[in-house]
């Protein structure tokens, strides 16, 4: 790993909020690909943070500040991922399910989808089915993308799909799911149309789902 990527990684882990954007800018100037900055510099740092949290070496406040540091880093890469396409490939509603406030992964998926020419309507975190139904009715998206990071909120994906079925909306959209505890088999089990392991897979899947 390049020296700058390593420093980005360290800055997220050690919560150096004041330094992260300068480091990301330096990586960009050094010609390091945005995908590498995101994956090797930023995302891999969150795995270390997750391990430290599991081992009780850090607690929620520290985890939160690392998350904020990562967000600042992502903000600096975002302009590089903008698509040149003027015609959107399709519209995607994206959100983190009810009860879950993790949004770093969802935001990366959003950035990559936008960078690939999709129009993304981000409904944020802790998304209720009521709000979702209202927005699907109004926006008529091609795809709904749901994210969940907690084993306790994964069942919300199933509930959401069931409710959309009951409201007659399920067949009108494709549904893709993702998030660390989610898997292909879980996606199949709950009746989603596909699962993306990471943001790059989410883009490939979205294209496949609507044939663009
Ligand atoms: Co939370 N947290 N957290 N947390 N947190 C985890 C998820 C945990 C695994 C940590 C641990 O114990 N090791 C654990 C869950 C355990 C479990 O469910 N079995 C956990 C816990 C327990 C909790 C709390 C309950 C802690 C507490 O309060 N006691 C609490 C819950 C709050 C809630 O949601 N109700 C909580 C809170 C928080 C913070 C607020 C402090 C913060 C979130 C800040 C934020 O998101 N704005 C936080 C963080 C940062 C984490 C870890 C450390 C990092 C998550 C992350 O951002 N990863 C996490 C440990 C870990 O994952 N290693 C942990 C980086 C991100 C890029 O990856 O989100 O997986 P990820 O997204 C990837 C893919 O999954 C995929 O693409 C992304 C990019 O490649 N993807 C999709 C994601 N969504 C997709 C959607 C798609 C397709 C692909 O299609 C639609």
PDB file of N, CA, C and O in Angstrom, residues 112-142:
ATOM      1  N   UNK A 112     -21.182   5.668  -5.841  1.00  0.00           N
ATOM      2  CA  UNK A 112     -20.776   4.849  -6.984  1.00  0.00           C
ATOM      3  C   UNK A 112     -21.917   4.752  -8.009  1.00  0.00           C
ATOM      4  O   UNK A 112     -21.676   4.764  -9.211  1.00  0.00           O
ATOM      5  N   UNK A 113     -23.156   4.643  -7.521  1.00  0.00           N
ATOM      6  CA  UNK A 113     -24.288   4.568  -8.450  1.00  0.00           C
ATOM      7  C   UNK A 113     -24.431   5.884  -9.216  1.00  0.00           C
ATOM      8  O   UNK A 113     -24.627   5.878 -10.437  1.00  0.00           O
ATOM      9  N   UNK A 114     -24.303   6.987  -8.492  1.00  0.00           N
ATOM     10  CA  UNK A 114     -24.396   8.287  -9.171  1.00  0.00           C
ATOM     11  C   UNK A 114     -23.265   8.435 -10.189  1.00  0.00           C
ATOM     12  O   UNK A 114     -23.467   8.924 -11.290  1.00  0.00           O
ATOM     13  N   UNK A 115     -22.087   7.979  -9.771  1.00  0.00           N
ATOM     14  CA  UNK A 115     -20.934   8.048 -10.669  1.00  0.00           C
ATOM     15  C   UNK A 115     -21.116   7.195 -11.908  1.00  0.00           C
ATOM     16  O   UNK A 115     -20.472   7.417 -12.931  1.00  0.00           O
ATOM     17  N   UNK A 116     -22.011   6.207 -11.824  1.00  0.00           N
ATOM     18  CA  UNK A 116     -22.255   5.340 -12.979  1.00  0.00           C
ATOM     19  C   UNK A 116     -23.481   5.792 -13.765  1.00  0.00           C
ATOM     20  O   UNK A 116     -23.959   5.069 -14.636  1.00  0.00           O
ATOM     21  N   UNK A 117     -24.013   6.946 -13.415  1.00  0.00           N
ATOM     22  CA  UNK A 117     -25.078   7.529 -14.226  1.00  0.00           C
ATOM     23  C   UNK A 117     -26.495   7.282 -13.740  1.00  0.00           C
ATOM     24  O   UNK A 117     -27.449   7.629 -14.424  1.00  0.00           O
ATOM     25  N   UNK A 118     -26.671   6.705 -12.569  1.00  0.00           N
ATOM     26  CA  UNK A 118     -28.025   6.533 -12.027  1.00  0.00           C
ATOM     27  C   UNK A 118     -28.441   7.793 -11.267  1.00  0.00           C
ATOM     28  O   UNK A 118     -27.591   8.477 -10.688  1.00  0.00           O
ATOM     29  N   UNK A 119     -29.741   8.039 -11.261  1.00  0.00           N
ATOM     30  CA  UNK A 119     -30.249   9.094 -10.396  1.00  0.00           C
ATOM     31  C   UNK A 119     -30.625   8.426  -9.081  1.00  0.00           C
ATOM     32  O   UNK A 119     -31.391   7.453  -9.081  1.00  0.00           O
ATOM     33  N   UNK A 120     -30.058   8.918  -7.979  1.00  0.00           N
ATOM     34  CA  UNK A 120     -30.305   8.258  -6.697  1.00  0.00           C
ATOM     35  C   UNK A 120     -31.056   9.197  -5.753  1.00  0.00           C
ATOM     36  O   UNK A 120     -30.640  10.339  -5.537  1.00  0.00           O
ATOM     37  N   UNK A 121     -32.167   8.701  -5.234  1.00  0.00           N
ATOM     38  CA  UNK A 121     -32.902   9.455  -4.218  1.00  0.00           C
ATOM     39  C   UNK A 121     -32.597   8.770  -2.892  1.00  0.00           C
ATOM     40  O   UNK A 121     -32.983   7.620  -2.671  1.00  0.00           O
ATOM     41  N   UNK A 122     -31.887   9.491  -2.037  1.00  0.00           N
ATOM     42  CA  UNK A 122     -31.435   8.902  -0.772  1.00  0.00           C
ATOM     43  C   UNK A 122     -32.434   9.240   0.331  1.00  0.00           C
ATOM     44  O   UNK A 122     -32.585  10.405   0.712  1.00  0.00           O
ATOM     45  N   UNK A 123     -33.108   8.209   0.846  1.00  0.00           N
ATOM     46  CA  UNK A 123     -34.102   8.459   1.906  1.00  0.00           C
ATOM     47  C   UNK A 123     -33.492   8.353   3.303  1.00  0.00           C
ATOM     48  O   UNK A 123     -34.202   8.320   4.295  1.00  0.00           O
ATOM     49  N   UNK A 124     -32.174   8.243   3.354  1.00  0.00           N
ATOM     50  CA  UNK A 124     -31.493   8.315   4.646  1.00  0.00           C
ATOM     51  C   UNK A 124     -31.515   7.027   5.437  1.00  0.00           C
ATOM     52  O   UNK A 124     -31.551   5.934   4.881  1.00  0.00           O
ATOM     53  N   UNK A 125     -31.531   7.183   6.760  1.00  0.00           N
ATOM     54  CA  UNK A 125     -31.448   6.026   7.659  1.00  0.00           C
ATOM     55  C   UNK A 125     -32.771   5.856   8.414  1.00  0.00           C
ATOM     56  O   UNK A 125     -33.645   6.709   8.323  1.00  0.00           O
ATOM     57  N   UNK A 126     -32.867   4.732   9.141  1.00  0.00           N
ATOM     58  CA  UNK A 126     -34.052   4.466   9.963  1.00  0.00           C
ATOM     59  C   UNK A 126     -35.328   4.674   9.142  1.00  0.00           C
ATOM     60  O   UNK A 126     -36.257   5.348   9.575  1.00  0.00           O
ATOM     61  N   UNK A 127     -35.331   4.058   7.977  1.00  0.00           N
ATOM     62  CA  UNK A 127     -36.396   4.289   6.991  1.00  0.00           C
ATOM     63  C   UNK A 127     -37.645   3.461   7.281  1.00  0.00           C
ATOM     64  O   UNK A 127     -37.598   2.231   7.266  1.00  0.00           O
ATOM     65  N   UNK A 128     -38.749   4.155   7.507  1.00  0.00           N
ATOM     66  CA  UNK A 128     -39.995   3.417   7.782  1.00  0.00           C
ATOM     67  C   UNK A 128     -40.647   2.994   6.462  1.00  0.00           C
ATOM     68  O   UNK A 128     -40.462   3.642   5.426  1.00  0.00           O
ATOM     69  N   UNK A 129     -41.430   1.929   6.546  1.00  0.00           N
ATOM     70  CA  UNK A 129     -42.115   1.456   5.342  1.00  0.00           C
ATOM     71  C   UNK A 129     -43.105   2.509   4.865  1.00  0.00           C
ATOM     72  O   UNK A 129     -43.277   2.711   3.657  1.00  0.00           O
ATOM     73  N   UNK A 130     -43.732   3.237   5.801  1.00  0.00           N
ATOM     74  CA  UNK A 130     -44.715   4.263   5.422  1.00  0.00           C
ATOM     75  C   UNK A 130     -44.079   5.303   4.513  1.00  0.00           C
ATOM     76  O   UNK A 130     -44.600   5.654   3.464  1.00  0.00           O
ATOM     77  N   UNK A 131     -42.890   5.780   4.941  1.00  0.00           N
ATOM     78  CA  UNK A 131     -42.205   6.801   4.142  1.00  0.00           C
ATOM     79  C   UNK A 131     -41.807   6.224   2.777  1.00  0.00           C
ATOM     80  O   UNK A 131     -41.938   6.882   1.744  1.00  0.00           O
ATOM     81  N   UNK A 132     -41.360   4.995   2.818  1.00  0.00           N
ATOM     82  CA  UNK A 132     -40.907   4.339   1.591  1.00  0.00           C
ATOM     83  C   UNK A 132     -42.054   4.213   0.591  1.00  0.00           C
ATOM     84  O   UNK A 132     -41.911   4.559  -0.587  1.00  0.00           O
ATOM     85  N   UNK A 133     -43.209   3.747   1.079  1.00  0.00           N
ATOM     86  CA  UNK A 133     -44.368   3.555   0.200  1.00  0.00           C
ATOM     87  C   UNK A 133     -44.744   4.888  -0.443  1.00  0.00           C
ATOM     88  O   UNK A 133     -44.962   4.986  -1.654  1.00  0.00           O
ATOM     89  N   UNK A 134     -44.773   5.942   0.381  1.00  0.00           N
ATOM     90  CA  UNK A 134     -45.132   7.275  -0.116  1.00  0.00           C
ATOM     91  C   UNK A 134     -44.156   7.708  -1.230  1.00  0.00           C
ATOM     92  O   UNK A 134     -44.565   8.184  -2.277  1.00  0.00           O
ATOM     93  N   UNK A 135     -42.869   7.471  -0.991  1.00  0.00           N
ATOM     94  CA  UNK A 135     -41.853   7.900  -1.958  1.00  0.00           C
ATOM     95  C   UNK A 135     -41.873   7.039  -3.223  1.00  0.00           C
ATOM     96  O   UNK A 135     -41.660   7.549  -4.318  1.00  0.00           O
ATOM     97  N   UNK A 136     -42.144   5.751  -3.061  1.00  0.00           N
ATOM     98  CA  UNK A 136     -42.222   4.891  -4.264  1.00  0.00           C
ATOM     99  C   UNK A 136     -43.397   5.339  -5.129  1.00  0.00           C
ATOM    100  O   UNK A 136     -43.296   5.432  -6.352  1.00  0.00           O
ATOM    101  N   UNK A 137     -44.514   5.672  -4.465  1.00  0.00           N
ATOM    102  CA  UNK A 137     -45.688   6.158  -5.188  1.00  0.00           C
ATOM    103  C   UNK A 137     -45.389   7.437  -5.949  1.00  0.00           C
ATOM    104  O   UNK A 137     -45.821   7.625  -7.074  1.00  0.00           O
ATOM    105  N   UNK A 138     -44.626   8.330  -5.309  1.00  0.00           N
ATOM    106  CA  UNK A 138     -44.347   9.633  -5.925  1.00  0.00           C
ATOM    107  C   UNK A 138     -43.273   9.537  -6.995  1.00  0.00           C
ATOM    108  O   UNK A 138     -43.415  10.050  -8.096  1.00  0.00           O
ATOM    109  N   UNK A 139     -42.174   8.847  -6.645  1.00  0.00           N
ATOM    110  CA  UNK A 139     -40.995   8.870  -7.529  1.00  0.00           C
ATOM    111  C   UNK A 139     -41.038   7.797  -8.623  1.00  0.00           C
ATOM    112  O   UNK A 139     -40.501   7.983  -9.693  1.00  0.00           O
ATOM    113  N   UNK A 140     -41.734   6.713  -8.353  1.00  0.00           N
ATOM    114  CA  UNK A 140     -41.787   5.585  -9.293  1.00  0.00           C
ATOM    115  C   UNK A 140     -40.391   5.152  -9.740  1.00  0.00           C
ATOM    116  O   UNK A 140     -40.053   5.226 -10.926  1.00  0.00           O
ATOM    117  N   UNK A 141     -39.540   4.754  -8.789  1.00  0.00           N
ATOM    118  CA  UNK A 141     -38.163   4.388  -9.156  1.00  0.00           C
ATOM    119  C   UNK A 141     -38.121   3.049  -9.899  1.00  0.00           C
ATOM    120  O   UNK A 141     -39.078   2.280  -9.855  1.00  0.00           O
ATOM    121  N   UNK A 142     -36.984   2.795 -10.559  1.00  0.00           N
ATOM    122  CA  UNK A 142     -36.792   1.495 -11.201  1.00  0.00           C
ATOM    123  C   UNK A 142     -36.361   0.475 -10.152  1.00  0.00           C
ATOM    124  O   UNK A 142     -36.689  -0.695 -10.234  1.00  0.00           O
TER     125      UNK A 142
END
